[in-house]
Coordinates of C-alpha atoms in Angstrom, one line a residue:
X1 CA 128.1 131.2 98.9
X2 CA 125.0 132.1 96.9
X3 CA 121.9 132.8 99.2
X4 CA 119.6 129.9 96.7
X5 CA 122.3 127.5 98.1
X6 CA 122.7 128.3 101.8
X7 CA 118.8 128.2 101.4
X8 CA 118.5 124.5 99.7
X9 CA 121.1 123.5 102.5
X10 CA 118.8 124.8 105.0
X11 CA 115.9 123.3 103.8
X12 CA 117.5 120.0 102.7
X13 CA 118.7 120.2 106.6
X14 CA 115.0 120.7 108.1
X15 CA 114.4 117.8 106.2
X16 CA 116.0 115.2 107.5
X17 CA 116.4 116.4 111.1
X18 CA 112.7 116.3 110.5
X19 CA 112.3 112.9 109.2
X20 CA 115.2 111.9 111.7
X21 CA 113.0 112.8 114.7
X22 CA 109.6 111.5 113.2
X23 CA 111.0 108.0 113.0
X24 CA 111.7 107.9 116.1
X25 CA 108.4 107.6 118.3
X26 CA 107.5 105.7 114.9
X27 CA 109.7 102.8 115.3
X28 CA 109.3 103.1 119.3
X29 CA 105.5 102.2 119.1
X30 CA 106.1 99.5 116.0
X31 CA 108.9 97.5 118.3
X32 CA 105.8 97.3 120.9
X33 CA 102.7 95.9 119.1
X34 CA 105.4 94.2 116.5
X35 CA 104.9 96.4 113.6
X36 CA 107.8 98.2 111.1
X37 CA 105.8 101.3 111.9
X38 CA 105.2 102.5 107.3
X39 CA 101.9 102.6 107.7
X40 CA 102.3 105.7 110.3
X41 CA 105.4 106.7 108.5
X42 CA 103.3 107.5 104.8
X43 CA 101.5 110.3 106.1
X44 CA 104.7 111.7 107.8
X45 CA 106.0 111.5 104.1
X46 CA 102.6 113.5 102.9
X47 CA 101.8 115.4 105.9
X48 CA 104.6 116.7 107.1
X49 CA 107.5 116.3 104.7
X50 CA 105.5 116.8 102.0
X51 CA 105.8 114.3 99.0
X52 CA 103.4 113.2 96.4
X53 CA 102.3 110.1 97.3
X54 CA 104.0 108.9 94.0
X55 CA 106.9 109.5 95.8
X56 CA 106.3 108.9 99.0
X57 CA 105.4 105.3 98.2
X58 CA 108.5 104.2 97.2
X59 CA 110.5 106.4 100.3
X60 CA 108.5 104.1 102.4
X61 CA 109.0 101.4 100.5
X62 CA 113.5 101.9 101.0
X63 CA 112.7 102.5 104.8
X64 CA 110.7 99.3 105.4
X65 CA 113.1 97.4 103.9
X66 CA 116.0 98.5 106.5
X67 CA 113.6 98.1 109.1
X68 CA 112.9 94.3 108.1
X69 CA 116.5 94.3 107.4
X70 CA 117.3 95.2 110.9
X71 CA 114.4 92.8 112.2
X72 CA 116.1 89.9 111.1
X73 CA 119.5 89.8 111.7
X74 CA 117.5 90.7 115.5
X75 CA 115.0 87.9 115.6
X76 CA 117.5 85.2 113.5
X77 CA 119.1 85.7 117.2
X78 CA 115.8 85.3 119.2
X79 CA 113.8 82.7 117.5
X80 CA 116.2 80.2 115.1
X81 CA 115.1 80.3 111.7
X82 CA 115.1 76.2 111.3
X83 CA 112.0 76.7 113.6
X84 CA 109.8 77.6 110.0
X85 CA 111.2 75.1 108.0
X86 CA 108.4 72.9 108.7
X87 CA 106.5 75.9 107.4
X88 CA 107.5 76.2 104.2
X89 CA 105.6 74.6 101.5
X90 CA 102.4 76.8 103.1
X91 CA 104.7 80.3 103.8
X92 CA 106.5 79.8 100.4
X93 CA 102.9 80.0 98.3
X94 CA 102.0 82.7 100.3
X95 CA 105.8 84.3 99.3
X96 CA 104.7 83.7 95.7
X97 CA 101.4 85.6 95.4
X98 CA 103.1 88.3 97.3
X99 CA 105.4 88.7 95.4
X100 CA 103.7 88.8 92.4
X101 CA 101.1 91.3 93.0
X102 CA 104.2 93.4 94.3
X103 CA 106.4 93.6 91.3
X104 CA 103.0 94.1 89.0
X105 CA 101.5 97.1 91.9
X106 CA 105.0 98.7 91.6
X107 CA 104.5 98.8 87.8
X108 CA 101.0 100.6 88.1
X109 CA 102.0 102.8 90.6
X110 CA 103.0 105.5 88.2
X111 CA 100.1 104.7 85.5
X112 CA 97.6 105.8 88.6
X113 CA 96.2 109.5 88.6
X114 CA 97.2 110.8 92.1
X115 CA 94.0 111.2 93.2
X116 CA 93.0 107.6 92.9
X117 CA 96.4 106.4 94.5
X118 CA 95.5 109.4 97.6
X119 CA 91.7 107.4 97.5
X120 CA 92.7 103.8 97.7
X121 CA 95.5 104.8 100.2
X122 CA 93.1 106.4 102.5
X123 CA 90.5 103.2 102.2
X124 CA 93.9 100.7 103.3
X125 CA 95.5 102.6 106.3
X126 CA 91.7 103.2 107.4
X127 CA 91.2 99.7 107.6
X128 CA 94.6 98.7 108.6
X129 CA 93.4 101.4 111.7
X130 CA 90.8 99.5 112.0
X131 CA 92.2 96.4 112.0
X132 CA 94.5 97.6 114.7
X133 CA 91.7 98.2 117.3
X134 CA 89.5 95.2 116.1
X135 CA 92.4 92.9 117.6
X136 CA 92.3 94.9 120.6
X137 CA 89.4 93.4 122.2
X138 CA 89.3 89.9 119.6
X139 CA 92.6 88.3 120.5
X140 CA 94.2 86.1 117.4
X141 CA 93.1 82.6 117.2
X142 CA 94.9 80.3 119.3
X143 CA 97.8 77.8 117.3
X144 CA 97.0 74.6 115.9
X145 CA 93.6 75.4 114.1
X146 CA 93.1 77.0 110.3
X147 CA 92.6 75.6 107.8
X148 CA 93.3 72.0 106.5
X149 CA 96.2 71.0 104.3
X150 CA 95.8 70.2 100.8
X151 CA 94.9 72.4 97.5
X152 CA 92.4 74.2 99.6
X153 CA 94.8 75.6 102.1
X154 CA 97.7 76.7 99.4
X155 CA 95.2 78.4 97.0
X156 CA 93.9 80.5 100.1
X157 CA 97.5 81.1 100.7
X158 CA 98.0 82.7 97.0
X159 CA 95.5 84.6 97.5
X160 CA 96.0 85.8 100.7
X161 CA 99.5 86.9 99.1
X162 CA 98.0 88.6 96.5
X163 CA 96.3 91.0 99.2
X164 CA 99.5 91.6 100.9
X165 CA 101.7 92.0 97.9
X166 CA 98.7 94.9 96.7
X167 CA 98.5 96.5 99.9
X168 CA 102.9 96.9 100.5
X169 CA 102.7 98.3 96.6
X170 CA 100.3 100.8 97.3
X171 CA 101.4 101.9 100.8
X172 CA 105.4 101.2 100.8
X173 CA 104.4 98.6 103.7
X174 CA 106.2 95.3 104.5
X175 CA 102.6 93.9 105.2
X176 CA 103.0 92.5 109.0
X177 CA 99.5 94.0 110.2
X178 CA 98.3 91.3 107.4
X179 CA 100.8 88.8 107.5
X180 CA 101.0 87.5 110.8
X181 CA 96.3 87.7 111.1
X182 CA 96.8 86.0 108.6
X183 CA 99.1 83.1 109.5
X184 CA 97.8 82.6 112.8
X185 CA 93.9 82.7 112.1
X186 CA 93.7 81.4 109.1
X187 CA 96.6 78.5 109.1
X188 CA 97.2 78.2 112.9
X189 CA 100.7 79.6 113.5
X190 CA 102.1 80.6 116.7
X191 CA 102.1 84.1 117.4
X192 CA 105.7 84.1 117.6
X193 CA 106.7 82.0 114.9
X194 CA 103.8 84.4 112.7
X195 CA 106.1 87.4 113.7
X196 CA 109.3 85.7 112.6
X197 CA 107.9 83.9 109.4
X198 CA 106.3 87.8 108.3
X199 CA 109.4 89.5 108.3
X200 CA 110.6 86.3 105.6
X201 CA 107.6 87.2 104.1
X202 CA 107.8 90.8 103.8
X203 CA 111.7 91.4 103.6
X204 CA 111.5 89.7 99.4
X205 CA 107.9 91.8 98.6
X206 CA 109.7 95.1 99.6
X207 CA 113.0 94.3 98.0
X208 CA 111.1 93.2 94.6
X209 CA 108.6 96.4 94.8
X210 CA 111.4 98.8 95.9
X211 CA 113.9 97.5 93.2
X212 CA 111.5 98.2 90.0
X213 CA 111.3 101.9 91.7
X214 CA 114.7 102.1 91.8
X215 CA 115.0 100.6 87.8
X216 CA 112.3 104.0 86.9
X217 CA 114.4 106.2 88.9
X218 CA 111.3 106.8 91.4
X219 CA 114.1 107.5 94.3
X220 CA 117.0 110.0 94.1
X221 CA 120.3 109.9 96.4
X222 CA 119.1 113.1 97.8
X223 CA 116.2 111.9 98.9
X224 CA 117.8 108.7 100.1
X225 CA 120.3 110.7 102.2
X226 CA 117.5 113.5 103.2
X227 CA 114.7 110.7 104.1
X228 CA 115.1 106.8 104.0
X229 CA 119.0 107.3 106.2
X230 CA 117.7 109.3 108.8
X231 CA 114.3 107.4 108.9
X232 CA 116.2 104.5 109.2
X233 CA 118.6 105.4 112.0
X234 CA 115.4 107.1 113.6
X235 CA 113.2 103.8 113.6
X236 CA 116.2 101.9 114.7
X237 CA 117.0 104.4 117.5
X238 CA 112.9 104.4 118.8
X239 CA 113.0 100.7 118.5
X240 CA 115.9 100.0 120.9
X241 CA 113.9 102.7 123.1
X242 CA 111.6 100.3 123.5
X243 CA 113.3 97.5 125.1
X244 CA 112.8 99.0 128.3
X245 CA 108.8 100.2 128.4
X246 CA 108.4 96.7 126.7
X247 CA 105.7 94.3 128.5
X248 CA 105.1 97.1 131.4
X249 CA 102.0 99.0 129.1
X250 CA 98.7 96.9 127.6
X251 CA 99.2 96.2 124.0
X252 CA 95.5 95.5 123.9
X253 CA 95.7 99.7 125.4
X254 CA 97.6 100.9 122.4
X255 CA 96.5 99.0 119.8
X256 CA 93.2 100.5 120.3
X257 CA 95.6 104.4 120.7
X258 CA 97.3 103.7 117.6
X259 CA 94.5 102.1 115.3
X260 CA 92.9 105.8 116.6
X261 CA 96.1 107.9 115.8
X262 CA 95.9 106.0 112.4
X263 CA 92.4 106.8 111.6
X264 CA 92.9 110.4 112.4
X265 CA 96.3 110.6 110.4
X266 CA 94.8 109.0 107.4
X267 CA 92.3 111.3 107.0
X268 CA 93.7 114.1 107.6
X269 CA 96.4 113.8 105.1
X270 CA 94.0 112.0 102.3
X271 CA 90.5 113.2 103.0
X272 CA 89.1 114.7 100.1
X273 CA 89.8 118.0 100.3
X274 CA 93.2 117.3 100.6
X275 CA 93.0 115.0 97.8
X276 CA 91.2 117.6 95.6
X277 CA 94.1 120.5 96.6
X278 CA 97.2 118.4 95.8
X279 CA 95.5 117.6 92.4
X280 CA 93.8 120.8 91.1
X281 CA 95.9 120.7 88.0
X282 CA 95.9 117.5 87.5
X283 CA 94.0 116.4 83.7

């Protein structure tokens, strides 16, 4: 076997191993707080695995799709989907906005300059980190409240969906950290129902962005074997390991810790010095 080919296989094996191992703790903590962990995968894809942001976002979407697919079957057994039928008018409006922006955002991604994309990612990840910390001290509003019914309610649902779709297309995430607070605080949805609804909204939102990236050839079969599949398996394993300790760790303390980790990792990977280095040759 030629030396170059042997070296390439070692690099591929190391990348797949790192992708798998890094996804286990991400899946573990994500399961503990009810998230897919995509916010934490993105710094790993760019930092540890060395993908440019334009390549990392589609890869993150692919792993998010696998994670949501598993969550769809798991949550369907715990909480029947029929419980969401009364919410469909509002959820459908939210989903329409989310799908619209996810479709257009996926088309914008290849046109955005690398340094601009990195700065946008830094801002969005920092905002999600701060949101995690805030939720630890300010519990979500009790169910039964929310906005009044009518045109205003559906208009706000559509605008919220646009924001969720934008974040999904730029970060490659399902948007659960935004969907659940939106449903509970603005629309008075019970938090467990909101968790299931976030899967239903996130799955097609991620799927439409992922489909556009696949059509553009932004994900190769090699990346699927080296990154997407190992990360998906690692996330599934990590989520399974969370079961024995679920309920033993204070959610508030965990959210503060994860929020701080997200802030640090976002700055460490996407701060201006890194952006300047990565794009020094860009016109």
